[in-house]
Tab-separated table of C-alpha atoms in Angstrom:
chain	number	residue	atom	x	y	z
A	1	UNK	CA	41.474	-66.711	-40.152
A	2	UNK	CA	44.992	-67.442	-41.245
A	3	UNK	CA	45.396	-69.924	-44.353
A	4	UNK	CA	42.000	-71.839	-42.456
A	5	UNK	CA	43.774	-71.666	-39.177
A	6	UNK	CA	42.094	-70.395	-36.214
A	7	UNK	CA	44.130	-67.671	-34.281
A	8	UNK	CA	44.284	-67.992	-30.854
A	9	UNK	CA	46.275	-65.173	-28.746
A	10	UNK	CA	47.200	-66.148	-25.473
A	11	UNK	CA	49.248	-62.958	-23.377
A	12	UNK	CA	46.273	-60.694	-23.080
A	13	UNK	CA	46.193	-58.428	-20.863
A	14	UNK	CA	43.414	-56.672	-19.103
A	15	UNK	CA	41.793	-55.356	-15.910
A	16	UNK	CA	38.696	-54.169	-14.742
A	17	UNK	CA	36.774	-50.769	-13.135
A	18	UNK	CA	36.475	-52.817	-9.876
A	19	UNK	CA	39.902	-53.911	-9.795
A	20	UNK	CA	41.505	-50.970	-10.403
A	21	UNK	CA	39.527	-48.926	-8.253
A	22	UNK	CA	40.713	-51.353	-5.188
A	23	UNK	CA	44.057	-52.168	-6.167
A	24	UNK	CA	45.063	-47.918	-7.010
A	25	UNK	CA	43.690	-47.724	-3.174
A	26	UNK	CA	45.248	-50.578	-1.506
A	27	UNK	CA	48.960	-50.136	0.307
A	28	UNK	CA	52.141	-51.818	-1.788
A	29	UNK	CA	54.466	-53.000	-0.076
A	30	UNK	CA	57.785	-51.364	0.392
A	31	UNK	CA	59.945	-52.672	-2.279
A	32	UNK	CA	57.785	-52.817	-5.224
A	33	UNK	CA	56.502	-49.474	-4.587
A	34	UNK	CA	58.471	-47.704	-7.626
A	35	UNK	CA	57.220	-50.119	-10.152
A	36	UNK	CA	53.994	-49.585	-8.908
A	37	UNK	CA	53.835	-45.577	-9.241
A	38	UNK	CA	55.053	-46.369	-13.072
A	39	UNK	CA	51.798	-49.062	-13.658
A	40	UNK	CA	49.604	-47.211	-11.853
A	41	UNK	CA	50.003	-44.122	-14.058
A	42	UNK	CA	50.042	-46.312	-17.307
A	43	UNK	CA	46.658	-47.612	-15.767
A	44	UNK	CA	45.202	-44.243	-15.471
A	45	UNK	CA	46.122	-42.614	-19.146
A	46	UNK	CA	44.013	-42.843	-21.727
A	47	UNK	CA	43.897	-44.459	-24.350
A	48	UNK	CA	46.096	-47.206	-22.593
A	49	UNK	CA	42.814	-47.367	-19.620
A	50	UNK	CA	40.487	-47.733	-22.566
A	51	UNK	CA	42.272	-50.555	-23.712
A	52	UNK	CA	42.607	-52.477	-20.542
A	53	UNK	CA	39.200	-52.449	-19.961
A	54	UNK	CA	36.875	-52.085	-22.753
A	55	UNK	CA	36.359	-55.671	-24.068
A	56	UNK	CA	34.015	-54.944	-26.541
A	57	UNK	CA	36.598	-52.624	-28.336
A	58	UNK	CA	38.980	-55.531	-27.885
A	59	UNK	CA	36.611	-58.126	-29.687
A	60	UNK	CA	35.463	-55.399	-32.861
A	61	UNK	CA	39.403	-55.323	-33.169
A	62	UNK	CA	40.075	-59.160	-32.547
A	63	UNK	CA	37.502	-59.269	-35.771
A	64	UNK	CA	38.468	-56.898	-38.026
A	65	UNK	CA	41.923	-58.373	-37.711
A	66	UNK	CA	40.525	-62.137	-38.193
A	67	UNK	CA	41.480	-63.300	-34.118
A	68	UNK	CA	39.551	-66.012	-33.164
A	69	UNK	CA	40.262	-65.883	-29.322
A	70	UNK	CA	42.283	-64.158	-26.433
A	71	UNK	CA	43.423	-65.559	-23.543
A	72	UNK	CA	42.865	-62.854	-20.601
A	73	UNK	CA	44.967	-62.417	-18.032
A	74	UNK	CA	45.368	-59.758	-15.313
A	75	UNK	CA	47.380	-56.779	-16.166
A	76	UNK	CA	50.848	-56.818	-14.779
A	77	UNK	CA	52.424	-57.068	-11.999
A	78	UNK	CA	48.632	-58.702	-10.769
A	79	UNK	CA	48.249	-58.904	-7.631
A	80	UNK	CA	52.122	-60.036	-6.073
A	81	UNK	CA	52.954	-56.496	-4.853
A	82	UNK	CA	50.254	-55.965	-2.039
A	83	UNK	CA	50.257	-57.722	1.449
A	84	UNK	CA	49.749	-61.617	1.441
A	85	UNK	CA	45.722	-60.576	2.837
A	86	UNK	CA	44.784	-57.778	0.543
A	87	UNK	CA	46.422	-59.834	-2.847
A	88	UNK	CA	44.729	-62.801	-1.998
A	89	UNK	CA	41.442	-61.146	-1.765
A	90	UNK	CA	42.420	-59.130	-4.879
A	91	UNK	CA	43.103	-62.083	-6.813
A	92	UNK	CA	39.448	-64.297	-5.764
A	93	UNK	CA	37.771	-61.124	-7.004
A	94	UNK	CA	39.692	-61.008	-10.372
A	95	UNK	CA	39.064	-64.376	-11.045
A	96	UNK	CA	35.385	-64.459	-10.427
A	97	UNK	CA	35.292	-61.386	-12.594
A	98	UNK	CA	37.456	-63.230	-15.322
A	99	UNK	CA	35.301	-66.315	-15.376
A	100	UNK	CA	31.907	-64.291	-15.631
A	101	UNK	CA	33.650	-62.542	-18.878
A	102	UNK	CA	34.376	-66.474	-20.089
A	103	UNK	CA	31.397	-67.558	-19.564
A	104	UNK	CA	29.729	-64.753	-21.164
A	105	UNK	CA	31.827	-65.304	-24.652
A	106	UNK	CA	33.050	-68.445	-24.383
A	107	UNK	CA	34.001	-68.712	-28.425
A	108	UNK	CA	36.188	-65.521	-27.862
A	109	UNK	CA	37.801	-65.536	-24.545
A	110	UNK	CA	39.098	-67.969	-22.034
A	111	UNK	CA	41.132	-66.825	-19.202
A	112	UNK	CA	44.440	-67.278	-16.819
A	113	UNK	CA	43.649	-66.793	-13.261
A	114	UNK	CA	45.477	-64.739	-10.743
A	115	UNK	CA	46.876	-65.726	-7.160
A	116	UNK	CA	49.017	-64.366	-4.781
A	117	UNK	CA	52.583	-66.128	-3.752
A	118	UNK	CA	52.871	-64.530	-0.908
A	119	UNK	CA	50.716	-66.945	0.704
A	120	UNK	CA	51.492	-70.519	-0.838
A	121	UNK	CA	48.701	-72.214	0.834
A	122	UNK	CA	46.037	-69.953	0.216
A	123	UNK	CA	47.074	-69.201	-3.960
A	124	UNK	CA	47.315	-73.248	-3.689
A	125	UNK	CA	43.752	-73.444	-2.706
A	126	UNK	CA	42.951	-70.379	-5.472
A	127	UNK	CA	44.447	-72.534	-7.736
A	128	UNK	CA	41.975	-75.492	-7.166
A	129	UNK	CA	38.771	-72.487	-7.504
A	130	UNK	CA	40.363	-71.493	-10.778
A	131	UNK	CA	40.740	-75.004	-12.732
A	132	UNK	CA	37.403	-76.287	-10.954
A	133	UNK	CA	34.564	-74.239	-10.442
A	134	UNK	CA	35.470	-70.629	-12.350
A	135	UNK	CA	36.947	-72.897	-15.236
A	136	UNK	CA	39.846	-70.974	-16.329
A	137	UNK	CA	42.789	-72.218	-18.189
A	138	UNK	CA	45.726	-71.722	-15.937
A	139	UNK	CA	47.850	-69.248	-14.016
A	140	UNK	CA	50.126	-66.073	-14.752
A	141	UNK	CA	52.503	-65.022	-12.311
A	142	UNK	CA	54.241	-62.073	-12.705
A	143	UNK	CA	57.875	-63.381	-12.041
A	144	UNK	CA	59.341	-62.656	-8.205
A	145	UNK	CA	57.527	-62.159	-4.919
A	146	UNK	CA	59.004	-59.349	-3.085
A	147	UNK	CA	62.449	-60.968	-4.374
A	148	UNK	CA	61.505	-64.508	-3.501
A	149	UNK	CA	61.299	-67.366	-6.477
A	150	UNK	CA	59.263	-70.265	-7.054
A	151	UNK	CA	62.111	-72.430	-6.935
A	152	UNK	CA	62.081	-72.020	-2.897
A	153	UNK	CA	60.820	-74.509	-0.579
A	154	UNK	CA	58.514	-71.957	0.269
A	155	UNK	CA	56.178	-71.879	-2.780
A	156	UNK	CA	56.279	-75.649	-2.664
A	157	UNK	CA	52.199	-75.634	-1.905
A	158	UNK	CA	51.720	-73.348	-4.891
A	159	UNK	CA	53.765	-75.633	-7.461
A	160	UNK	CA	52.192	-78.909	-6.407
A	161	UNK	CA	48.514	-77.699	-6.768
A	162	UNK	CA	49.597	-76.038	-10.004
A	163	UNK	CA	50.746	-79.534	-11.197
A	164	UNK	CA	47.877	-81.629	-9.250
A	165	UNK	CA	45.499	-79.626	-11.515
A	166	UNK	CA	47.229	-79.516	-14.667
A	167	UNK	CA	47.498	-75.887	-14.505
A	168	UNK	CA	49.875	-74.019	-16.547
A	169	UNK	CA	51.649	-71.029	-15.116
A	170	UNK	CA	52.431	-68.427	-17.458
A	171	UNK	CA	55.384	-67.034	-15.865
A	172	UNK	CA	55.076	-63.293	-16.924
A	173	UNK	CA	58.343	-60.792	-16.611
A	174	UNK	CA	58.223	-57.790	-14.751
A	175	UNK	CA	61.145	-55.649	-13.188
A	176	UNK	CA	64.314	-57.000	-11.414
A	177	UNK	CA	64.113	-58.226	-8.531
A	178	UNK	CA	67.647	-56.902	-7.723
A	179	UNK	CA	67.708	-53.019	-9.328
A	180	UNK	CA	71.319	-51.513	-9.022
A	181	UNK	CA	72.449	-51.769	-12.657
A	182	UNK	CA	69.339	-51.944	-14.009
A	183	UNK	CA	67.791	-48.452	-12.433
A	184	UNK	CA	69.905	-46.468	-15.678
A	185	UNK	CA	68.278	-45.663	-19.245
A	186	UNK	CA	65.234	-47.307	-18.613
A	187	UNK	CA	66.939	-50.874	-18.539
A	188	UNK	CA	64.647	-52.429	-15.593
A	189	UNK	CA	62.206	-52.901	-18.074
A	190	UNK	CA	60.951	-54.172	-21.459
A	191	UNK	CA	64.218	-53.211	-23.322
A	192	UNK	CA	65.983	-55.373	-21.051
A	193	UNK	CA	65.279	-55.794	-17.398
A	194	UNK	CA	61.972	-58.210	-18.324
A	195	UNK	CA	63.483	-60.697	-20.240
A	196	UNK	CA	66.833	-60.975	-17.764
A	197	UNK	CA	64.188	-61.315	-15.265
A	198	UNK	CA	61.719	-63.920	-16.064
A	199	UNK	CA	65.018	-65.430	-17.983
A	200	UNK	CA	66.515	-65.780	-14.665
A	201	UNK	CA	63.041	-67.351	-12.546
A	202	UNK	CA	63.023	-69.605	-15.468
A	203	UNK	CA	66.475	-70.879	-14.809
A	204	UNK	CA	66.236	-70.964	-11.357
A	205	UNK	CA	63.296	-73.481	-11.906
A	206	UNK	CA	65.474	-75.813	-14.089
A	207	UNK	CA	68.933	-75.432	-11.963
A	208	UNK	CA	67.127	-76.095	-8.286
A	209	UNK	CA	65.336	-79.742	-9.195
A	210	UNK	CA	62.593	-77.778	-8.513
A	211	UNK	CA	61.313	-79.499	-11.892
A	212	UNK	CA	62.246	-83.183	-10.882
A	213	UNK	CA	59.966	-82.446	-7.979
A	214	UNK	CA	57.134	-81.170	-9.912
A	215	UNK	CA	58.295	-82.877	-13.151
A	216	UNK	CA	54.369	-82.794	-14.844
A	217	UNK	CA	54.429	-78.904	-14.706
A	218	UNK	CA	54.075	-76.600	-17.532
A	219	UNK	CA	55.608	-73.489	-17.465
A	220	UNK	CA	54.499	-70.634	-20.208
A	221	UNK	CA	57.310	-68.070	-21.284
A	222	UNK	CA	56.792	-65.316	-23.276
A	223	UNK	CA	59.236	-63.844	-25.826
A	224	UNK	CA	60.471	-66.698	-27.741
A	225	UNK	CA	61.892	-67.865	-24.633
A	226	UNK	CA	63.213	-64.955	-22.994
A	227	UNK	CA	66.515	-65.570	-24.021
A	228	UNK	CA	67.411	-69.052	-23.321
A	229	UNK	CA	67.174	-70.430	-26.641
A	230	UNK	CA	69.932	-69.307	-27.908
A	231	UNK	CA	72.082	-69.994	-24.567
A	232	UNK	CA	70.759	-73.587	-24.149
A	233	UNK	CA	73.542	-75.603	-25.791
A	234	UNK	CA	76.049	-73.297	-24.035
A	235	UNK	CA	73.779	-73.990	-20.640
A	236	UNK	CA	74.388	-77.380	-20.644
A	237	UNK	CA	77.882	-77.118	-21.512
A	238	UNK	CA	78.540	-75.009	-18.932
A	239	UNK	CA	76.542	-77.156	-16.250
A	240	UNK	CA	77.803	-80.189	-16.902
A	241	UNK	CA	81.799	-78.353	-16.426
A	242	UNK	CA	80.530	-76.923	-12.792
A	243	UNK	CA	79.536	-80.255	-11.835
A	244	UNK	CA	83.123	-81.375	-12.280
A	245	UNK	CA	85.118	-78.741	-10.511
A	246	UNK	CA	85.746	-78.993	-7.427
A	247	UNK	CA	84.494	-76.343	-4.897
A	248	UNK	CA	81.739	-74.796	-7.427
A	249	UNK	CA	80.828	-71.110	-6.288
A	250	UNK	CA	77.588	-72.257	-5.358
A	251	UNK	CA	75.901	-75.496	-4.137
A	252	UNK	CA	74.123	-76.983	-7.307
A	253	UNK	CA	71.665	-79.849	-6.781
A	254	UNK	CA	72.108	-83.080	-9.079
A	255	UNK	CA	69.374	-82.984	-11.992
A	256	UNK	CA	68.022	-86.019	-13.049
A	257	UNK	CA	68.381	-84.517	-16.439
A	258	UNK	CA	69.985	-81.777	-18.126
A	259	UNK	CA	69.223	-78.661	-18.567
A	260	UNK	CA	68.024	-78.445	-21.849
A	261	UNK	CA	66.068	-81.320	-21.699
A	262	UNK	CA	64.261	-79.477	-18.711
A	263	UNK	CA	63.553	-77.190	-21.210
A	264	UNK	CA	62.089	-79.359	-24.037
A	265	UNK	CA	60.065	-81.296	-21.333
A	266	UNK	CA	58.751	-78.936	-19.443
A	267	UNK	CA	58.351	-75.260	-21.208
A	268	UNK	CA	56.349	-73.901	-23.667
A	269	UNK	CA	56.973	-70.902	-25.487
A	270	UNK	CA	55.044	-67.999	-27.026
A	271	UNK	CA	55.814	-65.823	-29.655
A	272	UNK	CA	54.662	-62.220	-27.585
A	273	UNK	CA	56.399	-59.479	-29.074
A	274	UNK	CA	58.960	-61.208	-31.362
A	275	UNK	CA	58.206	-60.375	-34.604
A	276	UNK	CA	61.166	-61.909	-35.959
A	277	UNK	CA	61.508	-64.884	-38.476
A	278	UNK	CA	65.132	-65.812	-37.156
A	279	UNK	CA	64.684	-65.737	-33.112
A	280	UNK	CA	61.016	-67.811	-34.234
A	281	UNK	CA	63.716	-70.409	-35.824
A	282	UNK	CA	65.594	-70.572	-32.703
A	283	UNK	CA	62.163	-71.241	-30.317
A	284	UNK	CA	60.750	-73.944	-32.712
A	285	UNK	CA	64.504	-75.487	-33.330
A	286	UNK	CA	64.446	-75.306	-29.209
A	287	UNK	CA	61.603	-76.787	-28.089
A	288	UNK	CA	59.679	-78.109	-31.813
A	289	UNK	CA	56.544	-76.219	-33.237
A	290	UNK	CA	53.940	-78.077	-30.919
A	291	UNK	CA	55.188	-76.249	-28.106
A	292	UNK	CA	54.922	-72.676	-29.077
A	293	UNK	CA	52.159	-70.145	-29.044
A	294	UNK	CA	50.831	-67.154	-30.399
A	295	UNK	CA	50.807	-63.842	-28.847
A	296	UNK	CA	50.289	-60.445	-29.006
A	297	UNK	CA	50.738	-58.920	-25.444
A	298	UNK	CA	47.622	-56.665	-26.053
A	299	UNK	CA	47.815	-54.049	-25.329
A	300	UNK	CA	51.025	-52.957	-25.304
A	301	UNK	CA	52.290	-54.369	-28.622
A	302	UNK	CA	50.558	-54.002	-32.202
A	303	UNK	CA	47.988	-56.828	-32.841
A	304	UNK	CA	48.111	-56.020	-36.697
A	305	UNK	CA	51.483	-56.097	-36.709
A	306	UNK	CA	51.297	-59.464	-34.665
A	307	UNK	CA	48.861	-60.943	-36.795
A	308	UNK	CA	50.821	-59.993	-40.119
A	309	UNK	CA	53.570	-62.075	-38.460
A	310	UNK	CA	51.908	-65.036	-37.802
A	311	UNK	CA	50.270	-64.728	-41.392
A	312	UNK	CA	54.072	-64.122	-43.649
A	313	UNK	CA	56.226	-65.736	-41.129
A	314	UNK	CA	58.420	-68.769	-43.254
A	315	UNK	CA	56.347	-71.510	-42.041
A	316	UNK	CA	55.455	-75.647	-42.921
A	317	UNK	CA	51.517	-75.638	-42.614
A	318	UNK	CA	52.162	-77.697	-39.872
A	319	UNK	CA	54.061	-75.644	-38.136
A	320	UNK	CA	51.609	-72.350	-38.571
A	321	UNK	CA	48.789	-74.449	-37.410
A	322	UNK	CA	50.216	-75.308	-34.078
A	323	UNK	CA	51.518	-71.909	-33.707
A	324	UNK	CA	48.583	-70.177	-34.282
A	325	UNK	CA	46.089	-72.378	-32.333
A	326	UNK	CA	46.738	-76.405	-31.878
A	327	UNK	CA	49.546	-75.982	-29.214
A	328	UNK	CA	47.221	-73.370	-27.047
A	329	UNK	CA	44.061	-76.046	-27.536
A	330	UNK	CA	46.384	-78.564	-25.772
A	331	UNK	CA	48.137	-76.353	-23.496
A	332	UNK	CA	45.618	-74.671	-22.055
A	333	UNK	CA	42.352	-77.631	-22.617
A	334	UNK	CA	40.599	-75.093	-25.131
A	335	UNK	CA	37.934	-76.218	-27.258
């Protein structure tokens, strides 16, 4: 407990025996086969395998550190780099195995469900098993699709169920999309490749109408934001200018709103591996303290050094209470 706050963590990650063992033998496709070689080995070395999959480890730490809850959700990049057939398959699997572990400790986990884009129709009808039936709490998708975004007509299926079922999708980073520049000095991922990338899916969303379409949907993003906090104000400058020149670079749909208030509306942020007081005063100025979350990103960032945060972070009481567990009860329906 935190000040008689309950702490609720909600970018967990994990996996299971099962899933691993059929994932590690199942074919990637083409294009995401680098990033896979580089997950798969982090899957296999200890103690980062322990981690992943030893839940009982994970709740004797989530006590001695005073965490009330985690919100589970399938190690990255899930299921979206494996033919349309085998991820779908993949993901049903996960998600029974996820809601078993929910309903086994329902006081300490819930859980985000897993689906694969490359079939909109099918992760559309995943999405109705997940909210109904297996009772989890939402969605994480691990940014592209073999290059392809959720702003395309495409995913249109996936996006309306996820809104038809109040289901919030946790729109999770992973490597570019596009490598060239981003192949050097290990810059296609978390130093700076993540961020620019689930940055970018998030803007896409905003800039495509995608959002006056599907304008009830929530969309989770890690990092403070991933950066677009502190471009915002310049964002809608910058938008509103290309509207008024004539013969823009690129065709650019008219928004009901701008972009910014996209952002306040329809985004919700969480504070995953930003321990830092100053870019946590940008995401609350942003989008107001009851629409950010903690999170640790277990377990690849420190969950005592997470929880310190939370604890001696410059905070109203308000403020640390819907941080730390009101705006996750709402988000994602927890009791």
């Amino acid at each position: 407990m935190i000040a008689g706050n309950r702490v609720i963590a909600v970018e967990e990650h994990f996996t299971t025996e099962t899933f691993l063992q059929a994932a590690h033998e199942s074919e990637v496709v083409s294009g995401d086969r680098a990033e896979m070689e580089l997950m798969r080995r982090v899957e296999r070395a200890e103690p980062m395998r322990s981690r992943l999959v030893d839940l009982d480890a994970r709740v004797a730490e989530m006590d001695a550190l005073g965490q009330d809850m985690a919100v589970l959700s399938l190690n990255p990049p899930g299921v979206q780099p494996y033919p349309a057939a085998i991820a779908a398959e993949l993901a049903r699997e996960f998600n029974d195995s996820l809601a078993t572990i929910v309903r086994q400790r329902p006081a300490r986990f819930a859980g985000l469900g897993t689906v694969a884009p490359q079939d909109p129709k099918a992760a559309a009808e995943e999405i109705e098993r997940i909210t109904g039936p297996l009772g989890l709490s939402g969605i994480m998708i691990n940014s592209h699709t073999e290059g392809r975004y959720l702003d395309e007509p495409f995913f249109a299926p996936l996006l309306d169920a996820a809104e038809a079922n109040r289901a919030p999708i946790y729109l999770h980073p992973r490597i570019p999309s596009v490598g060239g520049p981003y192949l050097d000095y290990g810059l296609s991922g978390a130093i700076w490749g993540y961020q620019a990338e689930a940055g970018l899916h998030a803007m896409r969303l905003i800039l495509s109408g995608a959002l006056d379409r599907n304008p009830d949907l929530t969309i989770v993003l890690g990092h403070l934001g991933e950066g677009i906090p502190f471009w915002l104000r310049r964002i809608d400058n910058r938008h509103a200018f290309a509207r008024q020149v004539s013969g823009a670079a690129t065709p650019m749909p008219k928004l009901d709103l701008t972009p910014s208030e996209y952002f306040r509306r329809n985004f919700v942020l969480t504070t995953s591996g930003i321990d830092d007081a100053d870019v946590l005063g940008l995401g609350l100025r942003a989008v107001g303290d009851d629409n950010v979350m903690f999170a640790i990103d277990t377990p690849y960032e420190d969950p005592g050094q997470g929880i310190a945060f939370l604890r001696d972070a410059p905070l109203t009481a308000t403020q640390r209470a819907n941080i730390s567990h009101r705006t996750a009860q709402r988000v994602f329906a927890l009791s």
